[in-house]
Coordinates of C-alpha atoms and ligand atoms in Angstrom, one line a residue:
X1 CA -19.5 -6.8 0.6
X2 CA -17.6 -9.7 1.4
X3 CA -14.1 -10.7 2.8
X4 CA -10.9 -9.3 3.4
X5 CA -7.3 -10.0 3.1
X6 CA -4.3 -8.6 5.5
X7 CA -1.0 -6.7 4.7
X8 CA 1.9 -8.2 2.5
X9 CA 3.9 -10.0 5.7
X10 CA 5.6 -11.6 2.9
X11 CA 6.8 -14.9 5.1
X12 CA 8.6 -17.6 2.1
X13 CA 6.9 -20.3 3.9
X14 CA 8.0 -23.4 1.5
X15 CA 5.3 -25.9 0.0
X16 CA 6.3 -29.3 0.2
X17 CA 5.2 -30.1 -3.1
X18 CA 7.5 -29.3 -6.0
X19 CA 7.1 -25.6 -9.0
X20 CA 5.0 -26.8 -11.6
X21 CA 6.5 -28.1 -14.6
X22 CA 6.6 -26.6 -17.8
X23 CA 4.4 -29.0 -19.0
X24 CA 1.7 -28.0 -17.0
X25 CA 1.8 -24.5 -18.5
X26 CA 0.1 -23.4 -21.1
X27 CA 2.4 -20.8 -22.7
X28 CA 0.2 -17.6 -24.7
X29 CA 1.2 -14.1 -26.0
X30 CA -1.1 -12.1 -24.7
X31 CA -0.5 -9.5 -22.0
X32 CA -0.1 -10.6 -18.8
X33 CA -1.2 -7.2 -17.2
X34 CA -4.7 -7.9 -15.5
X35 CA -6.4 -8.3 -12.2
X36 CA -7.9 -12.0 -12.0
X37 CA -9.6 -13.9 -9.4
X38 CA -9.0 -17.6 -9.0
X39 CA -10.9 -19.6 -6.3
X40 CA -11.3 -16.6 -4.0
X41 CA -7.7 -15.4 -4.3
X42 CA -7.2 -11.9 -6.0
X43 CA -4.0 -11.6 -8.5
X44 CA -2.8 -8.4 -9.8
X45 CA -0.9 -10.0 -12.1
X46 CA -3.3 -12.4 -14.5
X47 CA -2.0 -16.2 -13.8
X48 CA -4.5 -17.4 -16.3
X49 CA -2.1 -16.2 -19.2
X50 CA 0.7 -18.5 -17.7
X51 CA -0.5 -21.1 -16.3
X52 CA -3.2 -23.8 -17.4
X53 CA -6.3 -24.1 -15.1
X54 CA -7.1 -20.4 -13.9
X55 CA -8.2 -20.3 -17.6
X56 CA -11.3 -20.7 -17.1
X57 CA -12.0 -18.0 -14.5
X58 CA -10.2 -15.6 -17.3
X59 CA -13.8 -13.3 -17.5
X60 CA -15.4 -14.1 -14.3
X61 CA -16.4 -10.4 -12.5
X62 CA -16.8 -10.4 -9.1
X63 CA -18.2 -8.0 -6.5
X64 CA -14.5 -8.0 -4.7
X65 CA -13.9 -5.6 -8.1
X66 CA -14.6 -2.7 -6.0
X67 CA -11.2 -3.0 -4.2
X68 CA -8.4 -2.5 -7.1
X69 CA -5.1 -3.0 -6.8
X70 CA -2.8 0.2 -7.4
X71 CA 1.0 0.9 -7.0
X72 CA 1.4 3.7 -4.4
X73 CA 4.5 5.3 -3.5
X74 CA 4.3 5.0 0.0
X75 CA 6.8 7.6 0.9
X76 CA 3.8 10.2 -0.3
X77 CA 1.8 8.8 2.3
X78 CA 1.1 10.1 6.2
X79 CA -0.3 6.4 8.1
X80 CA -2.2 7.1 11.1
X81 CA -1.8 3.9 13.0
X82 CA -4.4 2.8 16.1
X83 CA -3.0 0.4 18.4
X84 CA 1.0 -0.5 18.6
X85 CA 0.3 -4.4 19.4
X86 CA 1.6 -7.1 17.1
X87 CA -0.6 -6.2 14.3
X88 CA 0.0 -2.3 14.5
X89 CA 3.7 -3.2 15.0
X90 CA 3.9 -4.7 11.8
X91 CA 1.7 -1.9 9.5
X92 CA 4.1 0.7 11.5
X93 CA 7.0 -1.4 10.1
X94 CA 5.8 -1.7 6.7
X95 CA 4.8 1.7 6.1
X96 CA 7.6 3.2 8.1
X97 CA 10.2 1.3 6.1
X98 CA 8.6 2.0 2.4
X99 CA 9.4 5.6 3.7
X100 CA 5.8 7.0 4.9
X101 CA 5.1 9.0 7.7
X102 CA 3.7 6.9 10.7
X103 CA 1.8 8.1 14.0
X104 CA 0.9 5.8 16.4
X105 CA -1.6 6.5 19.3
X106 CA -2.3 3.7 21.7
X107 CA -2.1 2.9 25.2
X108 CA 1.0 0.8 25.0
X109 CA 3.3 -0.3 22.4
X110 CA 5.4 -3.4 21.6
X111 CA 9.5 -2.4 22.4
X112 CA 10.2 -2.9 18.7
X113 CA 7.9 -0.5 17.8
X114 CA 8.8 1.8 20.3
X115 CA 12.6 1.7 18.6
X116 CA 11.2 2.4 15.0
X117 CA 11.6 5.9 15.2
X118 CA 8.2 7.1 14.6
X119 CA 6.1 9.3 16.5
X120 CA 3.8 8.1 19.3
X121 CA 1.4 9.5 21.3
X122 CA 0.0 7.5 24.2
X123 CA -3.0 7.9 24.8
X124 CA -6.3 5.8 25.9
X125 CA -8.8 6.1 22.8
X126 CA -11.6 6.1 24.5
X127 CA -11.0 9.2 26.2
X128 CA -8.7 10.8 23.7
X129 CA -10.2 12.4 20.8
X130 CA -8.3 11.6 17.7
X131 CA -10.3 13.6 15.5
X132 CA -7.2 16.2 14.3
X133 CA -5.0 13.2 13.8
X134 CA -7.6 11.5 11.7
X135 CA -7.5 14.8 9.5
X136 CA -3.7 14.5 9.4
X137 CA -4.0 11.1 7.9
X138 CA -3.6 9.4 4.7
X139 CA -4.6 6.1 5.9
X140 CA -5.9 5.0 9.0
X141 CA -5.0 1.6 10.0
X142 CA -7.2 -0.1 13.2
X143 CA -5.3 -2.5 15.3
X144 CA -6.7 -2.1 18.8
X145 CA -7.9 -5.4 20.3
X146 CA -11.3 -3.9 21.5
X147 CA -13.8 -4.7 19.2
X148 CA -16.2 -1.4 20.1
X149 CA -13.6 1.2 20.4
X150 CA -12.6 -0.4 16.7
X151 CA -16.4 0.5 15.5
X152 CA -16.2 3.7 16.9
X153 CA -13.1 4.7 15.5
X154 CA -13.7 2.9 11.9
X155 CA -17.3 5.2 11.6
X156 CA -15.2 8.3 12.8
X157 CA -12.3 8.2 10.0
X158 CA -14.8 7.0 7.6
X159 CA -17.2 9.9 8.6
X160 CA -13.8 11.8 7.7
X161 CA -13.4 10.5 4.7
X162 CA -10.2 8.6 5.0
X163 CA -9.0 5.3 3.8
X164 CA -9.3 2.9 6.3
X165 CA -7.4 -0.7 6.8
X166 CA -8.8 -2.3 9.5
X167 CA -6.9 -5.2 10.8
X168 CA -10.0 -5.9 13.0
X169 CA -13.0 -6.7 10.0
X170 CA -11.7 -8.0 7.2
X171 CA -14.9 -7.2 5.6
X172 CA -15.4 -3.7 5.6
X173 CA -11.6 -2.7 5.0
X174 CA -11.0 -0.1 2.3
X175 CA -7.4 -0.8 1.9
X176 CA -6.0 -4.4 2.3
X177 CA -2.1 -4.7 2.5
X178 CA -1.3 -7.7 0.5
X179 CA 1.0 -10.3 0.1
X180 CA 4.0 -9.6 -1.7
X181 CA 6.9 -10.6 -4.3
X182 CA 9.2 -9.7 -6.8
X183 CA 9.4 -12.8 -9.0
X184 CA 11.9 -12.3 -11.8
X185 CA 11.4 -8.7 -12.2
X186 CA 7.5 -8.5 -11.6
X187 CA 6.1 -7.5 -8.4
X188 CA 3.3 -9.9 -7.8
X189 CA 1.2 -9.5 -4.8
X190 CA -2.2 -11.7 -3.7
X191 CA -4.7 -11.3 -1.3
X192 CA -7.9 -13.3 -0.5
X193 CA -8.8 -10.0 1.0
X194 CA -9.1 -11.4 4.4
X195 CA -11.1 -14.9 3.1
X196 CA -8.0 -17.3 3.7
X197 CA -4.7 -15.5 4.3
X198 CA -2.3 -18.4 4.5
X199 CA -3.3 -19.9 0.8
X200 CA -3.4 -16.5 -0.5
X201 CA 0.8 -16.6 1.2
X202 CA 1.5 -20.0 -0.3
X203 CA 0.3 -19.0 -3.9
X204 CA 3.1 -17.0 -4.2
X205 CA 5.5 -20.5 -4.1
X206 CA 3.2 -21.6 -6.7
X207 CA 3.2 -18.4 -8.9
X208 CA 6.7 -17.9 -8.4
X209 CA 7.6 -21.4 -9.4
X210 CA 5.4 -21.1 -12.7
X211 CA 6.5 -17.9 -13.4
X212 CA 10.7 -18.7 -13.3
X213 CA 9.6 -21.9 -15.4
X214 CA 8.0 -20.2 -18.0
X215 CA 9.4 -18.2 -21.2
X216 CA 8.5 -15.0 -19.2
X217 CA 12.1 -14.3 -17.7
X218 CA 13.6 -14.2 -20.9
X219 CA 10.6 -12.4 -22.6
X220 CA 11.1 -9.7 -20.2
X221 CA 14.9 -10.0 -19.9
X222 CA 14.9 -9.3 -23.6
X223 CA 12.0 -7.1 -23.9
X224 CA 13.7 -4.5 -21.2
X225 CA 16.8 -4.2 -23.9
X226 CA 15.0 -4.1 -27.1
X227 CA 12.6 -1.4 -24.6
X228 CA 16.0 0.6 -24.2
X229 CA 16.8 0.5 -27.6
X230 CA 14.4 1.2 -29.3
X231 CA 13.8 4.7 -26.6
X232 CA 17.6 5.3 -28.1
X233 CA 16.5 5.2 -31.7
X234 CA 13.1 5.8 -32.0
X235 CA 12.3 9.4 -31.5
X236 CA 8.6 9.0 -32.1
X237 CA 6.4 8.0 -28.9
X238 CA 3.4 6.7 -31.8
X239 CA 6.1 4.8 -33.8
X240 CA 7.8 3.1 -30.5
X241 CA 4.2 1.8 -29.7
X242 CA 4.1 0.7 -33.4
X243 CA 7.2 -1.7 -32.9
X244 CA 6.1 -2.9 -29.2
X245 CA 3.1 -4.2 -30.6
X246 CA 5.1 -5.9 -33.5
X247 CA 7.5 -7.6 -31.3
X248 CA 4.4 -9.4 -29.4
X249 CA 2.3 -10.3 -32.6
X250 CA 5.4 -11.4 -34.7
X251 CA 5.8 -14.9 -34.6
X252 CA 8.9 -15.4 -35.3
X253 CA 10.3 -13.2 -31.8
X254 CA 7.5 -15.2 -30.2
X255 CA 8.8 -18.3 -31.3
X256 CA 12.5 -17.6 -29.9
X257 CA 10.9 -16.0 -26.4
X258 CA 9.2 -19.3 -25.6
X259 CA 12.3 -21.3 -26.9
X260 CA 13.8 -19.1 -24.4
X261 CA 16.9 -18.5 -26.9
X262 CA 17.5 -15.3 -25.7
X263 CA 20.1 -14.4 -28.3
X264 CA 17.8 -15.4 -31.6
X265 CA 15.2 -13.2 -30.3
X266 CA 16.7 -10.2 -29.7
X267 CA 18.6 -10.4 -32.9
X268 CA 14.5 -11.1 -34.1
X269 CA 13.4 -7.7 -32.6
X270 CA 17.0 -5.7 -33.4
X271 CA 15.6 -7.0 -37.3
X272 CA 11.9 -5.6 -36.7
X273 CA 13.1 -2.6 -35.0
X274 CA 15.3 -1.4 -37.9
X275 CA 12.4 -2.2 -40.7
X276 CA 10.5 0.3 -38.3
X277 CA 13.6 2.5 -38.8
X278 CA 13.8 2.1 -42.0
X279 CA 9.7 2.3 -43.2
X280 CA 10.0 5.4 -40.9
X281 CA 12.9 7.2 -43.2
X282 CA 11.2 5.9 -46.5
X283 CA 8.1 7.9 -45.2
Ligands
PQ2_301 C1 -0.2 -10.7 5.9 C2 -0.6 -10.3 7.3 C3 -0.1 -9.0 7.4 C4 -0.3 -8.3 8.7 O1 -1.4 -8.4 9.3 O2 0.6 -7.5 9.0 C5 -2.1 -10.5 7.4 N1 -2.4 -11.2 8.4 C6 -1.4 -11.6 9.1 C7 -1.4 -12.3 10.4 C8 -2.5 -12.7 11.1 N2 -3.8 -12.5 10.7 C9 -4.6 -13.0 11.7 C10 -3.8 -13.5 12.8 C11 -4.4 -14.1 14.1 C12 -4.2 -15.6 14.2 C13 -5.0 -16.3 13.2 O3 -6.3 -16.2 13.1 O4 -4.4 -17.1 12.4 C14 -2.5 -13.4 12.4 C15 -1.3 -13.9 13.1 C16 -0.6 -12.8 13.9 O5 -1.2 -11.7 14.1 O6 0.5 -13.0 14.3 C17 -6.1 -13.1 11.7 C18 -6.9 -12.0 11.0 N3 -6.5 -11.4 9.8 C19 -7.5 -10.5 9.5 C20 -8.5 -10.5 10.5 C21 -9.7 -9.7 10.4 C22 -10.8 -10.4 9.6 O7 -10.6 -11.4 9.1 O8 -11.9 -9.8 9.6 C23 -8.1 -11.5 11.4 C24 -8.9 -12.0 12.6 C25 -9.7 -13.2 12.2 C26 -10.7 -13.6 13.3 O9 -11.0 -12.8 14.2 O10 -11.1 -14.8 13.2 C27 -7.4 -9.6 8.3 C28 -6.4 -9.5 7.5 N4 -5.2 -10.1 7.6 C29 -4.4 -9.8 6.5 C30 -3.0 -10.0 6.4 C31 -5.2 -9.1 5.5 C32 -5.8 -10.2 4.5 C33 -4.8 -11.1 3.8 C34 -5.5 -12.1 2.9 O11 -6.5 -12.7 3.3 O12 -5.1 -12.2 1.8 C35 -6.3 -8.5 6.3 C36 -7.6 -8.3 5.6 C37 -5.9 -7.2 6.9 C38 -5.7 -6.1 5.8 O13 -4.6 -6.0 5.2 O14 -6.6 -5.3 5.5 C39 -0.1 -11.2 8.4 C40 0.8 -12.2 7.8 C41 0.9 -13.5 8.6 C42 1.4 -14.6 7.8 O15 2.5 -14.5 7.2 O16 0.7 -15.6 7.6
NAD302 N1 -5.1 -8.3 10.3 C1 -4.4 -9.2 10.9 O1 -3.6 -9.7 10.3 C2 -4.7 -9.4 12.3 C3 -3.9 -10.3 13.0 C4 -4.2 -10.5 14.4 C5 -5.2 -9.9 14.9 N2 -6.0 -9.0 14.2 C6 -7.0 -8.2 14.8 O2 -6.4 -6.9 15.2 C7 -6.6 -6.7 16.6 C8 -5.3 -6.3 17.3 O3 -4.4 -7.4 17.3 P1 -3.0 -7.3 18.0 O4 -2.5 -8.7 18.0 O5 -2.2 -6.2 17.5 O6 -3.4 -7.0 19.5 P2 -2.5 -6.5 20.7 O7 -3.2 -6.9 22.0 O8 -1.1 -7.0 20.5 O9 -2.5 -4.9 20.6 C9 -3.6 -4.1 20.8 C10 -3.2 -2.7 20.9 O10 -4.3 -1.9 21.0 C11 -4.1 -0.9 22.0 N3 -5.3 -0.5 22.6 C12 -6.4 -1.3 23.1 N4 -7.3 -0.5 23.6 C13 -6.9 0.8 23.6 C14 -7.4 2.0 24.0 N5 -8.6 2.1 24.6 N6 -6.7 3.1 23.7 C15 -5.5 3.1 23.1 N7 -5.0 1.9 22.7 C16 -5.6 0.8 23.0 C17 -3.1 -1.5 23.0 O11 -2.5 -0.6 23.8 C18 -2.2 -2.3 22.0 O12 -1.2 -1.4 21.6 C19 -7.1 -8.0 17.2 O13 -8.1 -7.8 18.2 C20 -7.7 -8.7 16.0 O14 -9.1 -8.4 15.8 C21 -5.8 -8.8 12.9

């Protein structure tokens, strides 16, 4: 195994150094939908397909592959959460407020976290036996300060088959909370899992900036309302595919979309969607 990465605290800490230009981009039509790796840092969304440079790392496989990045709705999730101090105050706060169920157990906790409205039992962990808790659990997050009782407790919920984050070992954490941001309607999130957290944070100024440079605002701003559309007209699941895959290989659309002239390319798609129509009636 490797490194690790910590949970989305999401700070906008500002880079001195201006968004990339456009020039700098290198604009392609492919989908941008893929897990890449760039110098140690782990995107969910591929920055290789916008922007010049991670290119090259476009097929490299690495043994951080094992960790995958998935969408959870966290408000199916019960969070069993070791330790309230700083770090367990913030996975309390994260979870808690994407609508999970949170437990605490610790000795003490921060006053914030004491406010949250979650349940918490105090308790000493090395005389308390959180065993039915662990069951109860989701997710176990570790964020006690004592690097032994951590051990213990990782083997235990692991020996019960839960998913662990633990805020104490960066390496042998199953589930890493990562940074996070909605850029222009895409939730883009990067960790280094636990390698080097604060570039991993400041990538997001630089993704964000290439992103809201690039055509891919209007592409999706115009690709949501040809989307609607063609759900509207197209009965077909097969045949709305069909037209999707039309939009993104016809050159024309493409042409408008990294023009950004929003209004030529969906008039562009409204032209291919009703061929589609109209092949589909002549069938
Ligand atoms: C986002 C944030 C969320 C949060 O924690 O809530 C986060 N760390 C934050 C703060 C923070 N982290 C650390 C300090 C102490 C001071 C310092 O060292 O600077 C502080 C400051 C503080 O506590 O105030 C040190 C540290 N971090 C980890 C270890 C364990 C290890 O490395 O093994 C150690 C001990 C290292 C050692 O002992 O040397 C591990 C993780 N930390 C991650 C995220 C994940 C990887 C992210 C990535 O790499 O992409 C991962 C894997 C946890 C996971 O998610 O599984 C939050 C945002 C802060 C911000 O905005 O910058
Ligand atoms: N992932 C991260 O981002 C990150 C950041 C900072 C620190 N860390 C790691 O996480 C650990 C916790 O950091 P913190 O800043 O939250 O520490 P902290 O001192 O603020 O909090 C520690 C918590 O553990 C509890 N605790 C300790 N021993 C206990 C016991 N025997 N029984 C019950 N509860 C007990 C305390 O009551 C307290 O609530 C650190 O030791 C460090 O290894 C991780």
């Amino acid at each position: 195994m490797n490194h690790t990465s910590s949970p989305g605290g999401g700070r906008a800490l500002r880079l001195s150094q201006p968004a990339p230009r456009s020039s700098t981009m290198r604009l392609r039509a492919q989908a941008p939908w893929r897990l890449g790796h760039h110098k140690g840092v782990t995107y969910f969304i591929k920055l290789g397909d916008v922007c010049k440079g991670a290119q090259r790392y476009k097929n490299k496989v690495d043994v951080r592959d094992v960790r995958i990045p998935l969408w959870v709705e966290a408000s199916r999730l019960k969070v069993l959460i070791l330790g309230g101090g700083s770090v367990g105050t913030r996975r309390a706060k994260y979870f808690h407020t994407a609508g999970a169920k949170v437990r605490v157990i610790a000795r003490d906790v921060t006053p914030e976290l004491k406010s949250m409205g979650v349940e918490i039992k105090y308790a000493d962990l090395n005389v308390y036996e959180p065993a039915e808790d662990i069951k109860w659990a989701d997710i176990v997050v570790i964020a006690v300060d004592d690097q032994r009782l951590a051990e213990k407790l990782f083997r235990q919920a692991e020996a019960l088959g839960k998913l662990i984050n633990d805020a104490t070992d960066a390496t042998r954490t199953h589930v890493v909370v990562p940074y996070e941001r909605e850029i222009a309607g895409l939730r883009v999130a990067v960790t280094s899992e636990g390698a080097a957290g604060t570039p991993a944070r400041l990538s997001l100024d630089i993704i964000e900036g290439c992103i809201k440079e690039s055509w891919i605002p209007v592409f999706y701003s115009v690709y949501r309302e040809l989307k609607n559309e063609a759900k509207t007209l197209i009965k077909n699941t097969k045949t709305r595919l069909h037209f999707y895959q039309k939009l993104v290989e016809d050159e024309k659309f493409m042409k408008y979309v990294k023009e950004k002239d929003e209004k030529a390319a969906i008039k562009r798609g409204r032209e291919l969607l009703h061929s589609i129509l109209n092949e589909e009636k002549a069938a």
